[in-house]
């Protein structure tokens, strides 16, 4: 997995992710609330490793893409699933402590987007783990972006995705809305099912779901679409307080 877009809103953002995975892995459990490190987290659960690729709390949204900067050779065995990293994040008291102290030894390469919203102040980070080193950068939270997994999409295909997203932005003015970006995640492409945003590579790897988080000072909503049966699930985190991590 996957392809991820980020759209800034005046007091929040929309983060949307296509989960591109082997159908043999099975459908995820639709988003539910789970208690983890005494925090209430909302996420769809991977039925195999019981982690997730996208997690939201009252303050944070995290989204993971498989692979670092470029496609890597797997070096089995790995000590745990990458989807557990998102949950372990919430055991730390700050983003900085997580970056500094969390061990990624023997974990397969990944890219992690971390979004934070507290009292109207947005911040965004990217952590790339290449298997040997952590590469951390702060992202501009008022600028849209698109990312795609290096394990499934080579440089040409990643550039093409940026082009499709740029064209979409040229045709959609602010304020952005969740419905429009979900349609982009469903329909953008060049007609090649191997490369479309909602992709299908001979049923070996395909887009299994689309998940979108709409976040503002008043709303924290996760929408989940199972692309196999087109069922939709929606859940909200109450905006009551901002004390978790």
PDB file of C-alpha atoms in Angstrom:
ATOM      1  CA  UNK A   1       0.000   0.000   0.000  1.00  0.00           C
ATOM      2  CA  UNK A   2      -0.739   2.803  -0.995  1.00  0.00           C
ATOM      3  CA  UNK A   3      -1.519   6.292  -2.391  1.00  0.00           C
ATOM      4  CA  UNK A   4      -2.159   9.152   0.055  1.00  0.00           C
ATOM      5  CA  UNK A   5      -3.367  12.720  -0.508  1.00  0.00           C
ATOM      6  CA  UNK A   6      -3.404  15.610   1.924  1.00  0.00           C
ATOM      7  CA  UNK A   7      -5.591  18.689   1.537  1.00  0.00           C
ATOM      8  CA  UNK A   8      -5.411  21.642   3.947  1.00  0.00           C
ATOM      9  CA  UNK A   9      -8.577  23.229   5.258  1.00  0.00           C
ATOM     10  CA  UNK A  10      -8.793  26.543   7.067  1.00  0.00           C
ATOM     11  CA  UNK A  11      -8.762  24.970  10.510  1.00  0.00           C
ATOM     12  CA  UNK A  12      -7.962  21.373   9.598  1.00  0.00           C
ATOM     13  CA  UNK A  13      -7.305  18.951   6.766  1.00  0.00           C
ATOM     14  CA  UNK A  14      -8.512  15.975   4.728  1.00  0.00           C
ATOM     15  CA  UNK A  15      -6.220  12.938   4.527  1.00  0.00           C
ATOM     16  CA  UNK A  16      -7.255  10.158   2.141  1.00  0.00           C
ATOM     17  CA  UNK A  17      -5.581   6.794   1.563  1.00  0.00           C
ATOM     18  CA  UNK A  18      -6.013   3.955  -0.928  1.00  0.00           C
ATOM     19  CA  UNK A  19      -5.019   0.601   0.557  1.00  0.00           C
ATOM     20  CA  UNK A  20      -3.373  -1.397  -2.233  1.00  0.00           C
ATOM     21  CA  UNK A  21      -2.788  -4.930  -1.019  1.00  0.00           C
ATOM     22  CA  UNK A  22      -3.110  -8.609  -1.904  1.00  0.00           C
ATOM     23  CA  UNK A  23      -6.757  -9.736  -1.692  1.00  0.00           C
ATOM     24  CA  UNK A  24      -5.431 -12.852   0.043  1.00  0.00           C
ATOM     25  CA  UNK A  25      -4.717 -10.683   3.077  1.00  0.00           C
ATOM     26  CA  UNK A  26      -8.457 -10.291   3.506  1.00  0.00           C
ATOM     27  CA  UNK A  27     -10.720  -7.335   4.124  1.00  0.00           C
ATOM     28  CA  UNK A  28      -9.851  -5.121   7.055  1.00  0.00           C
ATOM     29  CA  UNK A  29     -12.192  -4.752   9.995  1.00  0.00           C
ATOM     30  CA  UNK A  30     -13.968  -1.406   9.363  1.00  0.00           C
ATOM     31  CA  UNK A  31     -13.006   1.529  11.605  1.00  0.00           C
ATOM     32  CA  UNK A  32     -13.775   1.071  15.290  1.00  0.00           C
ATOM     33  CA  UNK A  33     -12.549   2.586  18.529  1.00  0.00           C
ATOM     34  CA  UNK A  34      -9.786   0.760  20.367  1.00  0.00           C
ATOM     35  CA  UNK A  35      -8.084   1.616  23.640  1.00  0.00           C
ATOM     36  CA  UNK A  36      -4.330   1.640  23.211  1.00  0.00           C
ATOM     37  CA  UNK A  37      -1.896   3.037  25.796  1.00  0.00           C
ATOM     38  CA  UNK A  38      -4.991   4.434  27.569  1.00  0.00           C
ATOM     39  CA  UNK A  39      -5.906   6.455  24.491  1.00  0.00           C
ATOM     40  CA  UNK A  40      -8.996   6.137  22.323  1.00  0.00           C
ATOM     41  CA  UNK A  41      -7.905   5.418  18.753  1.00  0.00           C
ATOM     42  CA  UNK A  42     -10.057   5.058  15.650  1.00  0.00           C
ATOM     43  CA  UNK A  43      -8.784   2.844  12.836  1.00  0.00           C
ATOM     44  CA  UNK A  44      -9.547   0.018  10.411  1.00  0.00           C
ATOM     45  CA  UNK A  45      -7.745  -3.103  11.620  1.00  0.00           C
ATOM     46  CA  UNK A  46      -5.625  -5.410   9.471  1.00  0.00           C
ATOM     47  CA  UNK A  47      -6.988  -8.899  10.231  1.00  0.00           C
ATOM     48  CA  UNK A  48      -3.558 -10.521   9.822  1.00  0.00           C
ATOM     49  CA  UNK A  49      -1.175  -8.404  11.923  1.00  0.00           C
ATOM     50  CA  UNK A  50      -3.863  -6.495  13.897  1.00  0.00           C
ATOM     51  CA  UNK A  51      -2.198  -3.175  13.169  1.00  0.00           C
ATOM     52  CA  UNK A  52      -3.356  -0.504  10.742  1.00  0.00           C
ATOM     53  CA  UNK A  53      -2.189   1.778   7.965  1.00  0.00           C
ATOM     54  CA  UNK A  54      -4.244   4.763   9.175  1.00  0.00           C
ATOM     55  CA  UNK A  55      -5.066   5.792  12.756  1.00  0.00           C
ATOM     56  CA  UNK A  56      -6.795   8.863  14.175  1.00  0.00           C
ATOM     57  CA  UNK A  57      -7.023  10.230  17.716  1.00  0.00           C
ATOM     58  CA  UNK A  58      -8.423  13.484  19.085  1.00  0.00           C
ATOM     59  CA  UNK A  59      -5.148  15.190  18.229  1.00  0.00           C
ATOM     60  CA  UNK A  60      -3.310  13.111  15.613  1.00  0.00           C
ATOM     61  CA  UNK A  61      -3.795  11.324  12.316  1.00  0.00           C
ATOM     62  CA  UNK A  62      -1.107   8.868  11.176  1.00  0.00           C
ATOM     63  CA  UNK A  63      -0.890   7.164   7.789  1.00  0.00           C
ATOM     64  CA  UNK A  64       1.678   4.606   6.627  1.00  0.00           C
ATOM     65  CA  UNK A  65       2.890   3.698   3.150  1.00  0.00           C
ATOM     66  CA  UNK A  66       4.952   0.581   2.482  1.00  0.00           C
ATOM     67  CA  UNK A  67       8.542   1.247   1.411  1.00  0.00           C
ATOM     68  CA  UNK A  68      11.005   4.074   1.810  1.00  0.00           C
ATOM     69  CA  UNK A  69      12.478   6.212  -0.958  1.00  0.00           C
ATOM     70  CA  UNK A  70      12.829   3.349  -3.445  1.00  0.00           C
ATOM     71  CA  UNK A  71      11.720  -0.271  -3.739  1.00  0.00           C
ATOM     72  CA  UNK A  72      13.754  -2.505  -1.428  1.00  0.00           C
ATOM     73  CA  UNK A  73      14.756  -6.139  -1.288  1.00  0.00           C
ATOM     74  CA  UNK A  74      12.964  -7.853   1.580  1.00  0.00           C
ATOM     75  CA  UNK A  75      15.233  -9.161   4.334  1.00  0.00           C
ATOM     76  CA  UNK A  76      13.125 -11.648   6.255  1.00  0.00           C
ATOM     77  CA  UNK A  77      12.396 -12.257   9.027  1.00  0.00           C
ATOM     78  CA  UNK A  78      11.097  -8.938  10.348  1.00  0.00           C
ATOM     79  CA  UNK A  79      10.308  -8.685  14.050  1.00  0.00           C
ATOM     80  CA  UNK A  80       6.862  -7.129  13.658  1.00  0.00           C
ATOM     81  CA  UNK A  81       4.388  -5.657  11.206  1.00  0.00           C
ATOM     82  CA  UNK A  82       4.782  -2.033  10.164  1.00  0.00           C
ATOM     83  CA  UNK A  83       1.135  -1.491  11.035  1.00  0.00           C
ATOM     84  CA  UNK A  84       1.997  -1.831  14.719  1.00  0.00           C
ATOM     85  CA  UNK A  85       4.273   1.213  14.523  1.00  0.00           C
ATOM     86  CA  UNK A  86       1.276   3.547  14.287  1.00  0.00           C
ATOM     87  CA  UNK A  87      -0.185   2.151  17.500  1.00  0.00           C
ATOM     88  CA  UNK A  88       3.139   2.262  19.350  1.00  0.00           C
ATOM     89  CA  UNK A  89       3.439   5.955  18.458  1.00  0.00           C
ATOM     90  CA  UNK A  90       0.830   6.684  21.121  1.00  0.00           C
ATOM     91  CA  UNK A  91       3.067   5.325  23.882  1.00  0.00           C
ATOM     92  CA  UNK A  92       5.308   8.386  23.534  1.00  0.00           C
ATOM     93  CA  UNK A  93       4.762  11.776  25.131  1.00  0.00           C
ATOM     94  CA  UNK A  94       5.718  13.755  22.010  1.00  0.00           C
ATOM     95  CA  UNK A  95       6.436  13.416  18.305  1.00  0.00           C
ATOM     96  CA  UNK A  96      10.065  14.289  19.000  1.00  0.00           C
ATOM     97  CA  UNK A  97      10.430  11.500  21.571  1.00  0.00           C
ATOM     98  CA  UNK A  98       8.952   9.006  19.126  1.00  0.00           C
ATOM     99  CA  UNK A  99      11.411  10.029  16.417  1.00  0.00           C
ATOM    100  CA  UNK A 100      14.348   9.874  18.819  1.00  0.00           C
ATOM    101  CA  UNK A 101      13.621   6.826  20.948  1.00  0.00           C
ATOM    102  CA  UNK A 102      11.473   4.372  18.982  1.00  0.00           C
ATOM    103  CA  UNK A 103      13.535   1.462  17.663  1.00  0.00           C
ATOM    104  CA  UNK A 104      12.884   0.461  14.056  1.00  0.00           C
ATOM    105  CA  UNK A 105      15.462  -2.325  14.054  1.00  0.00           C
ATOM    106  CA  UNK A 106      14.337  -5.302  11.947  1.00  0.00           C
ATOM    107  CA  UNK A 107      11.194  -3.524  10.731  1.00  0.00           C
ATOM    108  CA  UNK A 108      10.558  -3.395   6.987  1.00  0.00           C
ATOM    109  CA  UNK A 109      11.034   0.032   5.301  1.00  0.00           C
ATOM    110  CA  UNK A 110       8.081   2.419   5.331  1.00  0.00           C
ATOM    111  CA  UNK A 111       7.001   6.039   5.042  1.00  0.00           C
ATOM    112  CA  UNK A 112       4.895   7.519   7.840  1.00  0.00           C
ATOM    113  CA  UNK A 113       2.890  10.757   7.686  1.00  0.00           C
ATOM    114  CA  UNK A 114       2.028  12.337  11.048  1.00  0.00           C
ATOM    115  CA  UNK A 115      -0.524  15.158  11.273  1.00  0.00           C
ATOM    116  CA  UNK A 116      -1.211  17.103  14.448  1.00  0.00           C
ATOM    117  CA  UNK A 117      -3.984  19.598  15.164  1.00  0.00           C
ATOM    118  CA  UNK A 118      -4.256  21.352  18.520  1.00  0.00           C
ATOM    119  CA  UNK A 119      -6.157  24.570  19.220  1.00  0.00           C
ATOM    120  CA  UNK A 120      -6.208  25.476  15.538  1.00  0.00           C
ATOM    121  CA  UNK A 121      -2.463  24.940  15.072  1.00  0.00           C
ATOM    122  CA  UNK A 122      -1.530  22.377  12.419  1.00  0.00           C
ATOM    123  CA  UNK A 123       1.780  20.589  11.997  1.00  0.00           C
ATOM    124  CA  UNK A 124       2.826  17.784   9.660  1.00  0.00           C
ATOM    125  CA  UNK A 125       5.791  15.424   9.581  1.00  0.00           C
ATOM    126  CA  UNK A 126       7.184  12.681   7.382  1.00  0.00           C
ATOM    127  CA  UNK A 127       9.318   9.810   8.674  1.00  0.00           C
ATOM    128  CA  UNK A 128      11.017   7.593   6.093  1.00  0.00           C
ATOM    129  CA  UNK A 129      12.645   4.427   7.406  1.00  0.00           C
ATOM    130  CA  UNK A 130      14.938   2.945   4.737  1.00  0.00           C
ATOM    131  CA  UNK A 131      15.865  -0.124   6.778  1.00  0.00           C
ATOM    132  CA  UNK A 132      19.008   1.468   8.181  1.00  0.00           C
ATOM    133  CA  UNK A 133      18.304   5.113   8.969  1.00  0.00           C
ATOM    134  CA  UNK A 134      15.426   7.406   9.921  1.00  0.00           C
ATOM    135  CA  UNK A 135      14.877  10.369   7.615  1.00  0.00           C
ATOM    136  CA  UNK A 136      12.660  13.018   9.210  1.00  0.00           C
ATOM    137  CA  UNK A 137      11.310  16.217   7.718  1.00  0.00           C
ATOM    138  CA  UNK A 138       8.629  18.708   8.634  1.00  0.00           C
ATOM    139  CA  UNK A 139       5.982  19.184   5.954  1.00  0.00           C
ATOM    140  CA  UNK A 140       4.145  22.399   5.132  1.00  0.00           C
ATOM    141  CA  UNK A 141       0.644  21.913   6.618  1.00  0.00           C
ATOM    142  CA  UNK A 142      -0.933  24.543   4.349  1.00  0.00           C
ATOM    143  CA  UNK A 143       0.250  22.899   1.107  1.00  0.00           C
ATOM    144  CA  UNK A 144      -1.503  19.913  -0.566  1.00  0.00           C
ATOM    145  CA  UNK A 145       0.580  16.837  -1.334  1.00  0.00           C
ATOM    146  CA  UNK A 146       0.345  13.310  -2.717  1.00  0.00           C
ATOM    147  CA  UNK A 147       2.532  10.320  -1.840  1.00  0.00           C
ATOM    148  CA  UNK A 148       2.654   6.806  -3.282  1.00  0.00           C
ATOM    149  CA  UNK A 149       4.275   3.608  -2.088  1.00  0.00           C
ATOM    150  CA  UNK A 150       7.701   2.919  -3.611  1.00  0.00           C
ATOM    151  CA  UNK A 151       7.076  -0.827  -3.407  1.00  0.00           C
ATOM    152  CA  UNK A 152       4.255  -0.652  -5.968  1.00  0.00           C
ATOM    153  CA  UNK A 153       4.979   2.490  -7.969  1.00  0.00           C
ATOM    154  CA  UNK A 154       8.259   3.343  -9.658  1.00  0.00           C
ATOM    155  CA  UNK A 155       9.452   6.923 -10.158  1.00  0.00           C
ATOM    156  CA  UNK A 156       7.520   7.370 -13.404  1.00  0.00           C
ATOM    157  CA  UNK A 157       4.254   6.208 -11.843  1.00  0.00           C
ATOM    158  CA  UNK A 158       4.799   8.355  -8.753  1.00  0.00           C
ATOM    159  CA  UNK A 159       5.452  11.374 -10.974  1.00  0.00           C
ATOM    160  CA  UNK A 160       2.306  10.571 -12.961  1.00  0.00           C
ATOM    161  CA  UNK A 161       0.271  10.534  -9.753  1.00  0.00           C
ATOM    162  CA  UNK A 162       1.611  13.972  -8.881  1.00  0.00           C
ATOM    163  CA  UNK A 163       0.529  15.168 -12.324  1.00  0.00           C
ATOM    164  CA  UNK A 164      -3.014  13.809 -11.882  1.00  0.00           C
ATOM    165  CA  UNK A 165      -3.227  15.443  -8.461  1.00  0.00           C
ATOM    166  CA  UNK A 166      -1.939  18.757  -9.811  1.00  0.00           C
ATOM    167  CA  UNK A 167      -4.602  18.691 -12.535  1.00  0.00           C
ATOM    168  CA  UNK A 168      -7.256  17.911  -9.933  1.00  0.00           C
ATOM    169  CA  UNK A 169      -6.115  20.851  -7.793  1.00  0.00           C
ATOM    170  CA  UNK A 170      -6.297  23.154 -10.822  1.00  0.00           C
ATOM    171  CA  UNK A 171      -9.955  22.206 -11.213  1.00  0.00           C
ATOM    172  CA  UNK A 172     -10.995  22.356  -7.559  1.00  0.00           C
ATOM    173  CA  UNK A 173     -10.886  25.565  -5.579  1.00  0.00           C
ATOM    174  CA  UNK A 174     -10.695  25.903  -1.826  1.00  0.00           C
ATOM    175  CA  UNK A 175     -12.328  25.065   0.464  1.00  0.00           C
ATOM    176  CA  UNK A 176     -11.816  21.443  -0.545  1.00  0.00           C
ATOM    177  CA  UNK A 177     -14.421  18.831   0.324  1.00  0.00           C
ATOM    178  CA  UNK A 178     -14.140  15.172   1.218  1.00  0.00           C
ATOM    179  CA  UNK A 179     -16.565  13.904  -1.416  1.00  0.00           C
ATOM    180  CA  UNK A 180     -14.521  15.357  -4.283  1.00  0.00           C
ATOM    181  CA  UNK A 181     -11.185  13.953  -3.127  1.00  0.00           C
ATOM    182  CA  UNK A 182     -12.714  10.517  -2.573  1.00  0.00           C
ATOM    183  CA  UNK A 183     -13.922  10.633  -6.188  1.00  0.00           C
ATOM    184  CA  UNK A 184     -10.342  11.436  -7.216  1.00  0.00           C
ATOM    185  CA  UNK A 185      -9.120   8.377  -5.319  1.00  0.00           C
ATOM    186  CA  UNK A 186     -11.743   6.259  -7.059  1.00  0.00           C
ATOM    187  CA  UNK A 187     -11.396   7.515 -10.624  1.00  0.00           C
ATOM    188  CA  UNK A 188      -8.054   9.219 -11.342  1.00  0.00           C
ATOM    189  CA  UNK A 189      -5.754   7.449 -13.758  1.00  0.00           C
ATOM    190  CA  UNK A 190      -4.694   6.841 -17.323  1.00  0.00           C
ATOM    191  CA  UNK A 191      -6.988   3.910 -18.094  1.00  0.00           C
ATOM    192  CA  UNK A 192      -4.358   1.314 -17.180  1.00  0.00           C
ATOM    193  CA  UNK A 193      -5.661  -0.759 -14.241  1.00  0.00           C
ATOM    194  CA  UNK A 194      -2.056  -1.463 -13.201  1.00  0.00           C
ATOM    195  CA  UNK A 195      -1.492   2.272 -12.665  1.00  0.00           C
ATOM    196  CA  UNK A 196      -4.863   3.901 -11.897  1.00  0.00           C
ATOM    197  CA  UNK A 197      -5.360   5.263  -8.396  1.00  0.00           C
ATOM    198  CA  UNK A 198      -7.928   2.541  -7.810  1.00  0.00           C
ATOM    199  CA  UNK A 199      -5.686  -0.161  -9.196  1.00  0.00           C
ATOM    200  CA  UNK A 200      -5.951  -3.869  -9.972  1.00  0.00           C
ATOM    201  CA  UNK A 201      -2.998  -5.983 -11.056  1.00  0.00           C
ATOM    202  CA  UNK A 202      -4.680  -9.202 -12.157  1.00  0.00           C
ATOM    203  CA  UNK A 203      -6.285  -9.648  -8.718  1.00  0.00           C
ATOM    204  CA  UNK A 204      -2.830 -10.211  -7.193  1.00  0.00           C
ATOM    205  CA  UNK A 205      -2.656  -6.685  -5.795  1.00  0.00           C
ATOM    206  CA  UNK A 206      -5.572  -4.276  -5.884  1.00  0.00           C
ATOM    207  CA  UNK A 207      -7.135  -1.343  -4.069  1.00  0.00           C
ATOM    208  CA  UNK A 208      -9.058  -2.995  -1.253  1.00  0.00           C
ATOM    209  CA  UNK A 209     -10.373   0.145   0.411  1.00  0.00           C
ATOM    210  CA  UNK A 210     -10.350   3.939   0.521  1.00  0.00           C
ATOM    211  CA  UNK A 211     -10.164   5.673   3.907  1.00  0.00           C
ATOM    212  CA  UNK A 212     -10.585   9.414   4.391  1.00  0.00           C
ATOM    213  CA  UNK A 213     -10.147  11.477   7.561  1.00  0.00           C
ATOM    214  CA  UNK A 214     -11.859  14.875   7.744  1.00  0.00           C
ATOM    215  CA  UNK A 215     -10.407  16.916  10.577  1.00  0.00           C
ATOM    216  CA  UNK A 216     -11.185  20.383  11.886  1.00  0.00           C
ATOM    217  CA  UNK A 217     -11.592  22.032  15.265  1.00  0.00           C
ATOM    218  CA  UNK A 218     -15.198  20.780  15.308  1.00  0.00           C
ATOM    219  CA  UNK A 219     -15.035  17.520  13.324  1.00  0.00           C
ATOM    220  CA  UNK A 220     -12.897  14.377  13.436  1.00  0.00           C
ATOM    221  CA  UNK A 221     -14.527  11.956  11.037  1.00  0.00           C
ATOM    222  CA  UNK A 222     -13.239   8.796   9.360  1.00  0.00           C
ATOM    223  CA  UNK A 223     -14.976   7.454   6.264  1.00  0.00           C
ATOM    224  CA  UNK A 224     -14.121   3.952   5.020  1.00  0.00           C
ATOM    225  CA  UNK A 225     -15.133   2.435   1.672  1.00  0.00           C
ATOM    226  CA  UNK A 226     -14.673  -1.271   0.944  1.00  0.00           C
ATOM    227  CA  UNK A 227     -14.054  -1.313  -2.809  1.00  0.00           C
ATOM    228  CA  UNK A 228     -15.025  -4.993  -3.125  1.00  0.00           C
ATOM    229  CA  UNK A 229     -18.653  -4.678  -2.043  1.00  0.00           C
ATOM    230  CA  UNK A 230     -18.867  -0.833  -2.035  1.00  0.00           C
ATOM    231  CA  UNK A 231     -20.004  -0.822   1.586  1.00  0.00           C
ATOM    232  CA  UNK A 232     -19.317   2.404   3.483  1.00  0.00           C
ATOM    233  CA  UNK A 233     -18.602   2.919   7.165  1.00  0.00           C
ATOM    234  CA  UNK A 234     -18.288   6.166   9.064  1.00  0.00           C
ATOM    235  CA  UNK A 235     -17.238   7.007  12.611  1.00  0.00           C
ATOM    236  CA  UNK A 236     -16.388  10.154  14.546  1.00  0.00           C
ATOM    237  CA  UNK A 237     -14.094  10.979  17.434  1.00  0.00           C
ATOM    238  CA  UNK A 238     -15.794  13.455  19.798  1.00  0.00           C
ATOM    239  CA  UNK A 239     -13.949  16.759  19.977  1.00  0.00           C
ATOM    240  CA  UNK A 240     -13.913  17.148  23.738  1.00  0.00           C
ATOM    241  CA  UNK A 241     -10.345  17.642  24.808  1.00  0.00           C
ATOM    242  CA  UNK A 242      -6.794  17.523  23.485  1.00  0.00           C
ATOM    243  CA  UNK A 243      -4.739  15.831  26.122  1.00  0.00           C
ATOM    244  CA  UNK A 244      -3.604  12.631  24.370  1.00  0.00           C
ATOM    245  CA  UNK A 245      -0.001  12.757  23.198  1.00  0.00           C
TER     246      UNK A 245
END
